C-alpha atoms as a PDB file:
ATOM      1  CA  MET A   1     -20.674  39.609 -46.195  1.00  0.00           C
ATOM      2  CA  ILE A   2     -17.526  41.398 -45.231  1.00  0.00           C
ATOM      3  CA  ALA A   3     -15.367  42.712 -48.052  1.00  0.00           C
ATOM      4  CA  PRO A   4     -13.125  40.024 -49.575  1.00  0.00           C
ATOM      5  CA  GLY A   5     -10.007  42.114 -48.897  1.00  0.00           C
ATOM      6  CA  ILE A   6     -10.824  42.370 -45.197  1.00  0.00           C
ATOM      7  CA  ALA A   7     -11.577  38.635 -45.005  1.00  0.00           C
ATOM      8  CA  HIS A   8      -8.260  37.878 -46.719  1.00  0.00           C
ATOM      9  CA  GLU A   9      -6.403  40.089 -44.210  1.00  0.00           C
ATOM     10  CA  LEU A  10      -8.141  38.407 -41.251  1.00  0.00           C
ATOM     11  CA  ILE A  11      -7.359  34.938 -42.597  1.00  0.00           C
ATOM     12  CA  ALA A  12      -3.712  35.838 -43.191  1.00  0.00           C
ATOM     13  CA  ALA A  13      -3.152  37.574 -39.859  1.00  0.00           C
ATOM     14  CA  ARG A  14      -5.216  35.532 -37.415  1.00  0.00           C
ATOM     15  CA  LEU A  15      -5.349  32.060 -38.911  1.00  0.00           C
ATOM     16  CA  LEU A  16      -2.235  31.664 -41.041  1.00  0.00           C
ATOM     17  CA  GLY A  17      -0.307  33.706 -38.477  1.00  0.00           C
ATOM     18  CA  SER A  18      -1.319  31.390 -35.626  1.00  0.00           C
ATOM     19  CA  PRO A  19       1.361  29.174 -34.058  1.00  0.00           C
ATOM     20  CA  VAL A  20      -0.242  25.940 -35.305  1.00  0.00           C
ATOM     21  CA  ALA A  21      -0.574  27.198 -38.899  1.00  0.00           C
ATOM     22  CA  LEU A  22       3.004  28.446 -38.863  1.00  0.00           C
ATOM     23  CA  GLN A  23       4.252  25.142 -37.421  1.00  0.00           C
ATOM     24  CA  LEU A  24       2.408  23.142 -40.102  1.00  0.00           C
ATOM     25  CA  GLY A  25       3.418  25.534 -42.891  1.00  0.00           C
ATOM     26  CA  LEU A  26      -0.147  26.173 -44.096  1.00  0.00           C
ATOM     27  CA  ARG A  27      -0.461  28.421 -47.148  1.00  0.00           C
ATOM     28  CA  LEU A  28      -3.516  30.181 -48.552  1.00  0.00           C
ATOM     29  CA  ALA A  29      -4.156  28.966 -52.102  1.00  0.00           C
ATOM     30  CA  HIS A  30      -7.473  30.719 -52.827  1.00  0.00           C
ATOM     31  CA  ALA A  31     -10.108  32.749 -51.013  1.00  0.00           C
ATOM     32  CA  GLU A  32     -13.457  34.145 -52.063  1.00  0.00           C
ATOM     33  CA  PRO A  33     -16.658  34.708 -50.096  1.00  0.00           C
ATOM     34  CA  GLY A  34     -17.780  31.307 -48.833  1.00  0.00           C
ATOM     35  CA  LYS A  35     -14.865  29.315 -50.298  1.00  0.00           C
ATOM     36  CA  VAL A  36     -11.271  28.942 -49.099  1.00  0.00           C
ATOM     37  CA  GLN A  37      -8.429  26.658 -50.164  1.00  0.00           C
ATOM     38  CA  MET A  38      -5.212  26.031 -48.230  1.00  0.00           C
ATOM     39  CA  ARG A  39      -2.162  23.904 -48.930  1.00  0.00           C
ATOM     40  CA  LEU A  40      -0.252  21.800 -46.444  1.00  0.00           C
ATOM     41  CA  PRO A  41       3.231  20.888 -47.691  1.00  0.00           C
ATOM     42  CA  PHE A  42       4.503  17.413 -46.909  1.00  0.00           C
ATOM     43  CA  SER A  43       6.777  17.326 -43.857  1.00  0.00           C
ATOM     44  CA  GLY A  44       8.396  14.411 -42.083  1.00  0.00           C
ATOM     45  CA  GLY A  45       7.340  16.073 -38.823  1.00  0.00           C
ATOM     46  CA  ASN A  46       3.659  15.466 -39.644  1.00  0.00           C
ATOM     47  CA  VAL A  47       3.763  11.696 -40.108  1.00  0.00           C
ATOM     48  CA  THR A  48       2.868   8.711 -37.955  1.00  0.00           C
ATOM     49  CA  GLU A  49       4.697   5.816 -39.569  1.00  0.00           C
ATOM     50  CA  GLY A  50       6.812   5.914 -42.683  1.00  0.00           C
ATOM     51  CA  ALA A  51       5.451   8.761 -44.791  1.00  0.00           C
ATOM     52  CA  LEU A  52       1.772   8.588 -43.691  1.00  0.00           C
ATOM     53  CA  VAL A  53       0.449  12.016 -42.722  1.00  0.00           C
ATOM     54  CA  HIS A  54      -1.076  11.845 -39.231  1.00  0.00           C
ATOM     55  CA  GLY A  55      -4.887  11.976 -39.132  1.00  0.00           C
ATOM     56  CA  GLY A  56      -4.737  14.682 -36.470  1.00  0.00           C
ATOM     57  CA  VAL A  57      -2.708  16.873 -38.822  1.00  0.00           C
ATOM     58  CA  ILE A  58      -5.334  16.350 -41.530  1.00  0.00           C
ATOM     59  CA  ALA A  59      -8.106  17.229 -39.044  1.00  0.00           C
ATOM     60  CA  THR A  60      -6.187  20.350 -37.994  1.00  0.00           C
ATOM     61  CA  LEU A  61      -5.878  21.394 -41.640  1.00  0.00           C
ATOM     62  CA  ALA A  62      -9.645  20.900 -42.063  1.00  0.00           C
ATOM     63  CA  ASP A  63     -10.310  22.895 -38.888  1.00  0.00           C
ATOM     64  CA  VAL A  64      -8.226  25.896 -39.960  1.00  0.00           C
ATOM     65  CA  VAL A  65      -9.812  25.858 -43.422  1.00  0.00           C
ATOM     66  CA  ALA A  66     -13.327  25.665 -41.937  1.00  0.00           C
ATOM     67  CA  VAL A  67     -12.735  28.683 -39.704  1.00  0.00           C
ATOM     68  CA  ALA A  68     -11.208  30.612 -42.624  1.00  0.00           C
ATOM     69  CA  THR A  69     -14.220  29.718 -44.772  1.00  0.00           C
ATOM     70  CA  ALA A  70     -16.593  30.930 -42.048  1.00  0.00           C
ATOM     71  CA  VAL A  71     -14.646  34.207 -41.821  1.00  0.00           C
ATOM     72  CA  SER A  72     -14.875  34.624 -45.600  1.00  0.00           C
ATOM     73  CA  ALA A  73     -18.667  34.206 -45.413  1.00  0.00           C
ATOM     74  CA  ALA A  74     -19.225  36.297 -42.265  1.00  0.00           C
ATOM     75  CA  HIS A  75     -21.616  39.246 -42.231  1.00  0.00           C
ATOM     76  CA  ARG A  76     -19.155  41.341 -40.215  1.00  0.00           C
ATOM     77  CA  PRO A  77     -15.507  41.024 -39.183  1.00  0.00           C
ATOM     78  CA  PRO A  78     -15.402  38.626 -36.218  1.00  0.00           C
ATOM     79  CA  ALA A  79     -13.615  39.364 -32.960  1.00  0.00           C
ATOM     80  CA  GLY A  80     -12.905  35.660 -32.531  1.00  0.00           C
ATOM     81  CA  GLY A  81     -14.317  32.240 -33.072  1.00  0.00           C
ATOM     82  CA  ALA A  82     -14.140  28.548 -32.350  1.00  0.00           C
ATOM     83  CA  THR A  83     -15.043  25.197 -33.820  1.00  0.00           C
ATOM     84  CA  ALA A  84     -18.235  23.895 -32.206  1.00  0.00           C
ATOM     85  CA  SER A  85     -18.303  20.516 -33.960  1.00  0.00           C
ATOM     86  CA  LEU A  86     -16.111  18.492 -36.282  1.00  0.00           C
ATOM     87  CA  ALA A  87     -17.009  15.221 -37.987  1.00  0.00           C
ATOM     88  CA  ILE A  88     -14.339  13.833 -40.286  1.00  0.00           C
ATOM     89  CA  THR A  89     -14.229  10.790 -42.526  1.00  0.00           C
ATOM     90  CA  TYR A  90     -10.876   9.572 -43.799  1.00  0.00           C
ATOM     91  CA  LEU A  91     -11.141   8.185 -47.323  1.00  0.00           C
ATOM     92  CA  SER A  92      -7.551   7.326 -48.293  1.00  0.00           C
ATOM     93  CA  PRO A  93      -4.154   7.441 -46.618  1.00  0.00           C
ATOM     94  CA  ALA A  94      -2.079  10.538 -47.331  1.00  0.00           C
ATOM     95  CA  GLU A  95       1.310   9.031 -48.020  1.00  0.00           C
ATOM     96  CA  GLY A  96       4.252  11.318 -48.679  1.00  0.00           C
ATOM     97  CA  CYS A  97       2.178  14.041 -50.312  1.00  0.00           C
ATOM     98  CA  ALA A  98       1.211  17.661 -49.956  1.00  0.00           C
ATOM     99  CA  LEU A  99      -2.483  18.287 -49.276  1.00  0.00           C
ATOM    100  CA  LEU A 100      -5.037  20.774 -50.591  1.00  0.00           C
ATOM    101  CA  ALA A 101      -8.094  21.471 -48.437  1.00  0.00           C
ATOM    102  CA  THR A 102     -11.151  23.220 -49.866  1.00  0.00           C
ATOM    103  CA  GLY A 103     -13.766  24.714 -47.565  1.00  0.00           C
ATOM    104  CA  LEU A 104     -17.272  25.581 -48.726  1.00  0.00           C
ATOM    105  CA  ALA A 105     -19.771  27.479 -46.574  1.00  0.00           C
ATOM    106  CA  LEU A 106     -23.029  25.520 -46.586  1.00  0.00           C
ATOM    107  CA  ARG A 107     -24.931  27.943 -44.360  1.00  0.00           C
ATOM    108  CA  SER A 108     -23.844  31.197 -42.758  1.00  0.00           C
ATOM    109  CA  GLY A 109     -25.813  32.828 -39.995  1.00  0.00           C
ATOM    110  CA  ALA A 110     -25.076  35.807 -37.794  1.00  0.00           C
ATOM    111  CA  ARG A 111     -22.741  33.701 -35.620  1.00  0.00           C
ATOM    112  CA  GLN A 112     -22.965  30.058 -36.624  1.00  0.00           C
ATOM    113  CA  HIS A 113     -21.557  28.683 -39.878  1.00  0.00           C
ATOM    114  CA  ALA A 114     -21.844  25.177 -41.352  1.00  0.00           C
ATOM    115  CA  VAL A 115     -18.830  24.308 -43.493  1.00  0.00           C
ATOM    116  CA  ARG A 116     -17.833  21.292 -45.587  1.00  0.00           C
ATOM    117  CA  VAL A 117     -14.111  20.687 -46.099  1.00  0.00           C
ATOM    118  CA  GLU A 118     -12.667  18.303 -48.663  1.00  0.00           C
ATOM    119  CA  VAL A 119      -9.005  17.322 -48.385  1.00  0.00           C
ATOM    120  CA  ALA A 120      -7.165  15.926 -51.410  1.00  0.00           C
ATOM    121  CA  SER A 121      -3.598  14.933 -52.179  1.00  0.00           C
ATOM    122  CA  ASP A 122      -1.539  17.005 -54.576  1.00  0.00           C
ATOM    123  CA  MET A 123      -2.365  14.264 -57.127  1.00  0.00           C
ATOM    124  CA  GLY A 124      -6.121  14.840 -56.675  1.00  0.00           C
ATOM    125  CA  ILE A 125      -6.824  11.741 -54.561  1.00  0.00           C
ATOM    126  CA  ALA A 126      -9.636  12.281 -52.026  1.00  0.00           C
ATOM    127  CA  ILE A 127      -8.100  11.980 -48.549  1.00  0.00           C
ATOM    128  CA  ALA A 128     -10.837  13.181 -46.170  1.00  0.00           C
ATOM    129  CA  GLN A 129     -14.158  14.988 -45.885  1.00  0.00           C
ATOM    130  CA  ALA A 130     -15.267  16.978 -42.868  1.00  0.00           C
ATOM    131  CA  LEU A 131     -18.479  18.685 -41.784  1.00  0.00           C
ATOM    132  CA  MET A 132     -17.951  21.401 -39.228  1.00  0.00           C
ATOM    133  CA  THR A 133     -19.830  24.020 -37.284  1.00  0.00           C
ATOM    134  CA  VAL A 134     -17.905  27.215 -36.598  1.00  0.00           C
ATOM    135  CA  VAL A 135     -19.102  29.937 -34.225  1.00  0.00           C
ATOM    136  CA  LEU A 136     -17.778  33.450 -34.828  1.00  0.00           C
ATOM    137  CA  THR A 137     -18.111  36.172 -32.203  1.00  0.00           C
END
């Protein structure tokens, strides 16, 4: 695995510094090899109706966390990467709350990484679960 400090720098610069992460206000809560947590603050710009957080915003949060988790588990610093597959199950509505997403690397190969992401409300209510495949180059 790459050194945790290098992974943290890559996550901060490339992922949290990306336009979508900046727009959503994503924040790194925790990072260690094979496990990453990010927070999404509640914003009225991320809702569908009333105070319900849009499912696409939740999926985007899961996607960014999955890629960050893959980077944290990588064998070498990646030049780039992309999500190859994303399957998400919504468990509860996210109404007027901040979210915490936790990514866990299930399997990390030379390029391909299987990651599970769990999204919960700031009150600990399970909001969504995602299984993703991330390819790092």
